[in-house]
mmCIF file of C-alpha atoms in Angstrom:
data_model
loop_
_atom_site.group_PDB
_atom_site.id
_atom_site.type_symbol
_atom_site.label_atom_id
_atom_site.label_comp_id
_atom_site.label_asym_id
_atom_site.label_seq_id
_atom_site.Cartn_x
_atom_site.Cartn_y
_atom_site.Cartn_z
ATOM 1 C CA MET A 1 -8.598 2.257 -17.890
ATOM 2 C CA ASN A 2 -10.152 3.750 -14.945
ATOM 3 C CA ASN A 3 -13.243 0.895 -14.386
ATOM 4 C CA ARG A 4 -10.355 -1.608 -15.161
ATOM 5 C CA SER A 5 -7.500 -0.638 -12.579
ATOM 6 C CA GLN A 6 -10.671 -0.656 -9.458
ATOM 7 C CA ILE A 7 -10.574 -4.557 -10.331
ATOM 8 C CA TRP A 8 -9.043 -5.997 -7.280
ATOM 9 C CA TRP A 9 -6.497 -8.486 -8.923
ATOM 10 C CA PRO A 10 -5.409 -11.602 -6.717
ATOM 11 C CA SER A 11 -2.072 -12.312 -5.382
ATOM 12 C CA PRO A 12 -2.057 -15.937 -4.165
ATOM 13 C CA ALA A 13 0.282 -17.776 -1.531
ATOM 14 C CA LYS A 14 2.416 -20.902 -2.295
ATOM 15 C CA LEU A 15 3.722 -23.738 -0.570
ATOM 16 C CA ASN A 16 6.750 -25.388 -0.732
ATOM 17 C CA LEU A 17 5.524 -29.180 -0.874
ATOM 18 C CA PHE A 18 9.070 -29.966 -0.608
ATOM 19 C CA LEU A 19 12.536 -27.742 -0.697
ATOM 20 C CA HIS A 20 16.071 -29.907 -1.199
ATOM 21 C CA ILE A 21 19.238 -27.885 -1.463
ATOM 22 C CA ASN A 22 21.012 -29.849 -3.495
ATOM 23 C CA GLY A 23 24.403 -27.692 -3.228
ATOM 24 C CA ARG A 24 25.887 -24.377 -3.767
ATOM 25 C CA TYR A 25 26.838 -21.876 -6.856
ATOM 26 C CA GLU A 26 29.921 -20.176 -6.975
ATOM 27 C CA ASN A 27 28.184 -16.789 -6.666
ATOM 28 C CA GLY A 28 26.913 -18.251 -3.084
ATOM 29 C CA TYR A 29 23.200 -18.775 -4.205
ATOM 30 C CA HIS A 30 21.683 -22.172 -3.421
ATOM 31 C CA GLN A 31 20.943 -24.920 -6.021
ATOM 32 C CA LEU A 32 17.753 -26.218 -5.026
ATOM 33 C CA GLN A 33 14.646 -28.104 -5.733
ATOM 34 C CA SER A 34 11.325 -27.830 -4.956
ATOM 35 C CA LEU A 35 7.591 -28.342 -5.643
ATOM 36 C CA PHE A 36 5.706 -24.557 -5.514
ATOM 37 C CA GLN A 37 1.649 -25.287 -4.940
ATOM 38 C CA ILE A 38 -0.049 -22.147 -6.161
ATOM 39 C CA LEU A 39 -3.074 -21.757 -3.435
ATOM 40 C CA ASP A 40 -6.375 -20.537 -4.131
ATOM 41 C CA TYR A 41 -6.075 -17.993 -1.405
ATOM 42 C CA GLY A 42 -4.088 -14.834 -0.707
ATOM 43 C CA ASP A 43 -3.528 -11.018 -0.874
ATOM 44 C CA GLU A 44 -5.499 -8.679 -3.459
ATOM 45 C CA LEU A 45 -4.263 -5.666 -4.943
ATOM 46 C CA ALA A 46 -6.205 -2.834 -7.112
ATOM 47 C CA PHE A 47 -4.538 -0.270 -9.290
ATOM 48 C CA ASP A 48 -5.887 3.374 -9.903
ATOM 49 C CA VAL A 49 -3.694 4.260 -12.807
ATOM 50 C CA ASN A 50 -2.961 8.218 -13.317
ATOM 51 C CA SER A 51 -0.778 10.438 -15.281
ATOM 52 C CA SER A 52 1.175 11.967 -12.336
ATOM 53 C CA GLY A 53 4.544 9.780 -12.874
ATOM 54 C CA LYS A 54 4.367 8.408 -9.404
ATOM 55 C CA VAL A 55 3.822 5.465 -7.966
ATOM 56 C CA THR A 56 2.311 5.061 -4.368
ATOM 57 C CA LEU A 57 0.859 3.055 -1.983
ATOM 58 C CA ALA A 58 -2.700 3.715 -0.477
ATOM 59 C CA ASP A 59 -2.294 1.445 2.493
ATOM 60 C CA PRO A 60 1.024 1.062 3.505
ATOM 61 C CA ILE A 61 2.448 -1.589 5.553
ATOM 62 C CA ALA A 62 3.372 -0.949 8.996
ATOM 63 C CA GLY A 63 6.934 -0.947 9.694
ATOM 64 C CA VAL A 64 8.391 -1.191 5.709
ATOM 65 C CA ALA A 65 8.897 2.021 4.017
ATOM 66 C CA ASP A 66 7.484 2.816 0.845
ATOM 67 C CA GLU A 67 10.540 2.615 -1.509
ATOM 68 C CA ASP A 68 11.695 -0.627 0.552
ATOM 69 C CA ASN A 69 7.711 -2.394 -0.266
ATOM 70 C CA LEU A 70 8.134 -5.092 -3.322
ATOM 71 C CA ILE A 71 5.222 -3.298 -4.429
ATOM 72 C CA VAL A 72 6.750 -0.158 -5.284
ATOM 73 C CA LYS A 73 9.937 -1.767 -6.283
ATOM 74 C CA ALA A 74 8.168 -3.491 -8.961
ATOM 75 C CA ALA A 75 6.268 -0.821 -10.110
ATOM 76 C CA HIS A 76 9.380 1.325 -10.667
ATOM 77 C CA LEU A 77 11.303 -1.721 -12.489
ATOM 78 C CA LEU A 78 8.744 -1.971 -15.029
ATOM 79 C CA LYS A 79 8.807 1.982 -15.432
ATOM 80 C CA GLN A 80 12.692 1.442 -16.125
ATOM 81 C CA HIS A 81 12.203 -1.192 -19.068
ATOM 82 C CA ILE A 82 9.506 1.083 -20.956
ATOM 83 C CA PRO A 83 10.491 4.158 -23.004
ATOM 84 C CA ALA A 84 11.234 7.007 -21.004
ATOM 85 C CA ALA A 85 8.731 9.351 -22.973
ATOM 86 C CA LEU A 86 6.136 6.663 -22.273
ATOM 87 C CA SER A 87 6.953 6.268 -18.432
ATOM 88 C CA THR A 88 7.470 9.597 -17.605
ATOM 89 C CA HIS A 89 3.633 10.424 -17.269
ATOM 90 C CA LEU A 90 2.596 6.895 -15.943
ATOM 91 C CA GLY A 91 1.614 6.881 -12.211
ATOM 92 C CA CYS A 92 -0.471 4.942 -10.078
ATOM 93 C CA THR A 93 -1.875 4.391 -6.780
ATOM 94 C CA ILE A 94 -1.915 0.636 -5.494
ATOM 95 C CA HIS A 95 -4.522 -0.095 -2.944
ATOM 96 C CA LEU A 96 -3.727 -3.625 -0.821
ATOM 97 C CA LYS A 97 -5.559 -6.035 1.027
ATOM 98 C CA LYS A 98 -3.412 -8.057 3.272
ATOM 99 C CA ARG A 99 -4.042 -11.478 4.376
ATOM 100 C CA LEU A 100 -1.160 -13.315 4.294
ATOM 101 C CA PRO A 101 1.438 -13.053 6.998
ATOM 102 C CA MET A 102 4.735 -11.446 6.574
ATOM 103 C CA GLY A 103 7.948 -13.604 6.966
ATOM 104 C CA GLY A 104 6.098 -16.671 6.480
ATOM 105 C CA GLY A 105 7.533 -18.292 3.688
ATOM 106 C CA ILE A 106 4.176 -18.187 1.639
ATOM 107 C CA GLY A 107 5.484 -15.908 -0.770
ATOM 108 C CA GLY A 108 3.282 -12.786 0.256
ATOM 109 C CA GLY A 109 5.782 -9.910 -0.825
ATOM 110 C CA SER A 110 7.223 -11.745 -3.522
ATOM 111 C CA SER A 111 3.214 -12.646 -5.024
ATOM 112 C CA ASN A 112 2.595 -9.097 -4.098
ATOM 113 C CA ALA A 113 5.015 -7.689 -6.617
ATOM 114 C CA ALA A 114 4.148 -10.064 -9.347
ATOM 115 C CA THR A 115 0.906 -9.419 -9.609
ATOM 116 C CA THR A 116 1.972 -5.855 -10.046
ATOM 117 C CA LEU A 117 4.031 -6.278 -12.587
ATOM 118 C CA LEU A 118 1.823 -8.500 -14.601
ATOM 119 C CA VAL A 119 -1.391 -5.890 -13.845
ATOM 120 C CA LEU A 120 0.619 -2.953 -14.747
ATOM 121 C CA ASN A 121 2.425 -4.398 -17.853
ATOM 122 C CA ARG A 122 -1.366 -4.143 -19.115
ATOM 123 C CA LEU A 123 -2.832 -1.561 -18.015
ATOM 124 C CA TRP A 124 0.248 0.536 -18.586
ATOM 125 C CA GLY A 125 0.287 -1.229 -22.188
ATOM 126 C CA CYS A 126 3.881 -2.063 -21.592
ATOM 127 C CA GLN A 127 3.667 -5.360 -23.813
ATOM 128 C CA LEU A 128 6.219 -6.963 -21.801
ATOM 129 C CA THR A 129 6.292 -10.577 -22.442
ATOM 130 C CA GLU A 130 5.367 -13.267 -19.553
ATOM 131 C CA THR A 131 9.556 -14.040 -19.835
ATOM 132 C CA GLU A 132 10.549 -10.707 -19.617
ATOM 133 C CA LEU A 133 8.523 -9.841 -16.800
ATOM 134 C CA SER A 134 9.453 -13.216 -15.124
ATOM 135 C CA LYS A 135 13.432 -12.006 -15.661
ATOM 136 C CA LEU A 136 12.451 -8.722 -14.069
ATOM 137 C CA GLY A 137 11.133 -10.299 -11.094
ATOM 138 C CA LEU A 138 13.866 -12.750 -10.985
ATOM 139 C CA SER A 139 16.027 -9.394 -9.617
ATOM 140 C CA LEU A 140 13.301 -9.044 -6.642
ATOM 141 C CA GLY A 141 13.447 -12.286 -5.473
ATOM 142 C CA ALA A 142 13.935 -16.072 -6.246
ATOM 143 C CA ASP A 143 10.101 -16.543 -6.054
ATOM 144 C CA LEU A 144 8.718 -14.069 -8.189
ATOM 145 C CA PRO A 145 8.900 -16.106 -11.364
ATOM 146 C CA ILE A 146 6.779 -18.723 -9.963
ATOM 147 C CA PHE A 147 3.773 -16.230 -9.155
ATOM 148 C CA ILE A 148 4.526 -14.316 -12.865
ATOM 149 C CA HIS A 149 3.976 -17.495 -14.622
ATOM 150 C CA GLY A 150 1.607 -18.275 -12.693
ATOM 151 C CA ASN A 151 1.664 -22.661 -12.434
ATOM 152 C CA THR A 152 1.746 -24.950 -9.720
ATOM 153 C CA ALA A 153 5.803 -26.134 -10.526
ATOM 154 C CA PHE A 154 8.817 -28.268 -9.934
ATOM 155 C CA ALA A 155 11.719 -26.042 -9.406
ATOM 156 C CA GLU A 156 15.066 -25.995 -10.215
ATOM 157 C CA GLY A 157 18.401 -24.117 -10.124
ATOM 158 C CA VAL A 158 17.775 -21.076 -7.402
ATOM 159 C CA GLY A 159 13.823 -21.516 -7.734
ATOM 160 C CA GLU A 160 13.853 -20.091 -11.329
ATOM 161 C CA LYS A 161 13.732 -23.296 -13.820
ATOM 162 C CA LEU A 162 10.144 -24.351 -13.637
ATOM 163 C CA GLN A 163 8.453 -27.130 -15.395
ATOM 164 C CA PRO A 164 4.711 -26.931 -14.586
ATOM 165 C CA VAL A 165 3.267 -29.645 -13.159
ATOM 166 C CA SER A 166 -0.788 -30.938 -12.592
ATOM 167 C CA LEU A 167 -1.242 -31.988 -9.318
ATOM 168 C CA PRO A 168 -4.143 -33.893 -7.973
ATOM 169 C CA LYS A 169 -6.438 -31.440 -5.712
ATOM 170 C CA LYS A 170 -5.624 -31.319 -2.061
ATOM 171 C CA SER A 171 -6.883 -28.877 0.624
ATOM 172 C CA TYR A 172 -3.992 -27.571 3.137
ATOM 173 C CA LEU A 173 -4.270 -26.161 6.592
ATOM 174 C CA VAL A 174 -1.605 -23.308 7.004
ATOM 175 C CA VAL A 175 -0.471 -22.021 10.444
ATOM 176 C CA PHE A 176 1.394 -19.365 10.746
ATOM 177 C CA PRO A 177 3.326 -19.584 14.411
ATOM 178 C CA ASP A 178 3.576 -16.235 14.838
ATOM 179 C CA SER A 179 7.217 -15.937 14.427
ATOM 180 C CA HIS A 180 8.996 -14.190 11.762
ATOM 181 C CA VAL A 181 11.937 -16.357 9.934
ATOM 182 C CA SER A 182 14.477 -14.574 7.632
ATOM 183 C CA THR A 183 15.022 -16.499 4.627
ATOM 184 C CA ALA A 184 19.119 -14.894 4.523
ATOM 185 C CA GLU A 185 19.670 -15.902 8.003
ATOM 186 C CA VAL A 186 18.570 -19.574 7.345
ATOM 187 C CA PHE A 187 20.584 -19.754 4.154
ATOM 188 C CA SER A 188 23.493 -18.664 5.695
ATOM 189 C CA MET A 189 23.436 -20.834 8.803
ATOM 190 C CA PRO A 190 26.423 -23.104 8.781
ATOM 191 C CA ASN A 191 25.237 -26.528 9.524
ATOM 192 C CA LEU A 192 22.380 -26.295 6.670
ATOM 193 C CA PRO A 193 22.235 -29.283 4.631
ATOM 194 C CA ARG A 194 23.643 -28.386 1.118
ATOM 195 C CA ASN A 195 24.436 -31.751 -0.110
ATOM 196 C CA THR A 196 20.862 -33.413 -1.028
ATOM 197 C CA PRO A 197 20.771 -35.637 -3.912
ATOM 198 C CA LYS A 198 18.689 -34.453 -7.129
ATOM 199 C CA ILE A 199 15.293 -36.188 -7.873
ATOM 200 C CA ASN A 200 13.206 -36.627 -11.057
ATOM 201 C CA PHE A 201 9.854 -35.111 -10.613
ATOM 202 C CA SER A 202 8.564 -38.450 -11.547
ATOM 203 C CA ASP A 203 9.612 -39.719 -8.660
ATOM 204 C CA PHE A 204 8.048 -37.515 -6.144
ATOM 205 C CA SER A 205 5.846 -38.439 -3.348
ATOM 206 C CA PHE A 206 5.400 -36.331 -0.333
ATOM 207 C CA ALA A 207 6.660 -39.054 1.751
ATOM 208 C CA ASN A 208 10.086 -39.715 0.116
ATOM 209 C CA THR A 209 10.954 -35.764 0.281
ATOM 210 C CA HIS A 210 11.500 -33.179 2.835
ATOM 211 C CA ASN A 211 12.317 -29.707 3.881
ATOM 212 C CA ASP A 212 16.339 -28.863 4.209
ATOM 213 C CA CYS A 213 15.544 -25.997 6.455
ATOM 214 C CA GLN A 214 13.062 -27.710 8.587
ATOM 215 C CA GLN A 215 14.966 -28.939 11.280
ATOM 216 C CA LEU A 216 17.253 -26.080 11.742
ATOM 217 C CA VAL A 217 14.274 -23.329 11.849
ATOM 218 C CA CYS A 218 12.434 -26.113 14.345
ATOM 219 C CA ASP A 219 15.490 -25.883 16.405
ATOM 220 C CA ARG A 220 15.678 -21.946 16.475
ATOM 221 C CA TYR A 221 12.221 -21.345 16.557
ATOM 222 C CA PRO A 222 10.463 -22.877 19.060
ATOM 223 C CA ASN A 223 6.951 -21.689 18.026
ATOM 224 C CA VAL A 224 7.863 -23.667 14.794
ATOM 225 C CA ALA A 225 8.192 -26.885 16.060
ATOM 226 C CA LYS A 226 5.285 -26.793 18.545
ATOM 227 C CA ALA A 227 3.164 -25.678 15.284
ATOM 228 C CA LEU A 228 4.456 -28.307 13.505
ATOM 229 C CA HIS A 229 4.529 -31.182 15.903
ATOM 230 C CA TRP A 230 0.604 -29.994 16.516
ATOM 231 C CA LEU A 231 -0.232 -30.374 13.196
ATOM 232 C CA LEU A 232 1.425 -33.972 12.428
ATOM 233 C CA GLU A 233 -0.858 -35.386 14.900
ATOM 234 C CA TYR A 234 -3.543 -35.193 12.062
ATOM 235 C CA ALA A 235 -2.172 -35.368 8.798
ATOM 236 C CA PRO A 236 1.004 -35.232 7.162
ATOM 237 C CA SER A 237 2.814 -32.211 7.614
ATOM 238 C CA ARG A 238 5.650 -30.081 7.027
ATOM 239 C CA MET A 239 7.421 -26.334 6.890
ATOM 240 C CA THR A 240 6.945 -24.397 3.789
ATOM 241 C CA GLY A 241 10.233 -22.991 2.635
ATOM 242 C CA THR A 242 12.531 -21.041 5.216
ATOM 243 C CA GLY A 243 9.239 -20.510 7.391
ATOM 244 C CA ALA A 244 7.594 -19.772 9.478
ATOM 245 C CA CYS A 245 4.549 -21.226 8.187
ATOM 246 C CA VAL A 246 3.839 -24.703 8.556
ATOM 247 C CA PHE A 247 0.739 -26.917 6.482
ATOM 248 C CA ALA A 248 -0.892 -30.151 6.789
ATOM 249 C CA ILE A 249 -2.213 -31.931 3.477
ATOM 250 C CA PHE A 250 -5.787 -33.365 3.407
ATOM 251 C CA ASP A 251 -7.722 -34.711 0.840
ATOM 252 C CA HIS A 252 -11.105 -33.122 1.441
ATOM 253 C CA HIS A 253 -11.539 -29.248 2.192
ATOM 254 C CA GLN A 254 -14.007 -29.872 4.983
ATOM 255 C CA GLU A 255 -11.525 -32.450 6.676
ATOM 256 C CA ALA A 256 -9.076 -29.413 6.840
ATOM 257 C CA LEU A 257 -11.869 -27.186 8.279
ATOM 258 C CA ASN A 258 -12.273 -29.655 11.199
ATOM 259 C CA ILE A 259 -8.860 -29.641 12.180
ATOM 260 C CA GLN A 260 -8.611 -26.207 12.035
ATOM 261 C CA SER A 261 -11.420 -25.883 14.300
ATOM 262 C CA MET A 262 -9.448 -27.667 16.511
ATOM 263 C CA LEU A 263 -6.306 -24.900 16.747
ATOM 264 C CA PRO A 264 -5.403 -23.653 19.971
ATOM 265 C CA LYS A 265 -6.803 -20.246 20.380
ATOM 266 C CA GLY A 266 -5.357 -17.086 18.999
ATOM 267 C CA THR A 267 -3.231 -19.378 16.328
ATOM 268 C CA THR A 268 -3.155 -17.451 12.916
ATOM 269 C CA SER A 269 -4.186 -19.766 10.023
ATOM 270 C CA PHE A 270 -6.412 -20.497 6.798
ATOM 271 C CA VAL A 271 -7.725 -23.366 4.634
ATOM 272 C CA ALA A 272 -7.328 -23.231 1.209
ATOM 273 C CA ASN A 273 -7.130 -25.659 -1.849
ATOM 274 C CA GLY A 274 -4.080 -26.256 -4.560
ATOM 275 C CA VAL A 275 -4.674 -24.813 -8.131
ATOM 276 C CA ASN A 276 -2.730 -25.659 -10.886
ATOM 277 C CA THR A 277 -3.645 -22.355 -12.367
ATOM 278 C CA SER A 278 -3.152 -19.379 -10.200
ATOM 279 C CA LEU A 279 -6.228 -17.211 -9.634
ATOM 280 C CA LEU A 280 -4.650 -14.345 -11.193
ATOM 281 C CA HIS A 281 -3.699 -15.514 -14.796
ATOM 282 C CA SER A 282 -7.525 -16.426 -15.146
ATOM 283 C CA GLN A 283 -8.658 -13.335 -14.446
ATOM 284 C CA ILE A 284 -6.414 -11.758 -16.146
ATOM 285 C CA GLN A 285 -7.374 -14.115 -19.352
ATOM 286 C CA ALA A 286 -10.917 -13.167 -18.747
ATOM 287 C CA HIS A 287 -9.848 -9.526 -19.021
ATOM 288 C CA ILE A 288 -8.211 -9.365 -22.257
#
């Protein structure tokens, strides 16, 4: 088990290629439609399993207490759903290589938590199904199911009703405009559009969709507006999720790299390819 636990496991980013808000449920959650594109770029985690009964982070994130970190929360949540006799002695030290910006709308924290649930489910021998893990994950955040199932998908509901889809391969230039946008803040804005008509996925095209959060975020965060305006000069571009990251779509990886090289000095960015299946799931399959 120790050798396996030293493996670095992918924790990929995602993009919302569009985000339509169709209404609101009685519990206050928003009814939405989106297209989650999984990327071949992200953070990485390694898990040193032990019998201490404790979950610790080897690489704490500045400004985030361990008990508030979604990685630790996910591990504790998993322990709560297996027999006490087994969970009492299950422990782990978790290592994190952080590449994805926090508050960027590309799923960094949610992806970290999903990787934790999926990998520890195997290393600890919990034997929960992917569906069970997805339900656990949803209690931590609406974005977790997409990472647990690991497929690029058309999403409905609060983002948990997922229909896997295959998209043509594209490359994405993702820019983080040095602004931290609160998802809760955006969804609480009174002037957020909440009446976009539903579409069928068969009618999807990038050109006839949009992000209902984009204008409000751009109005409130000038850095986001500036980055998006810059990208739009070169390719179809949009904000992902509730921001702050914005992205541009290219047919060829080199083309994305060329535009990245032209970004203003000091800009935080990366280029990644869209994939229909998460690299994490490919790696898990390879280690069964």
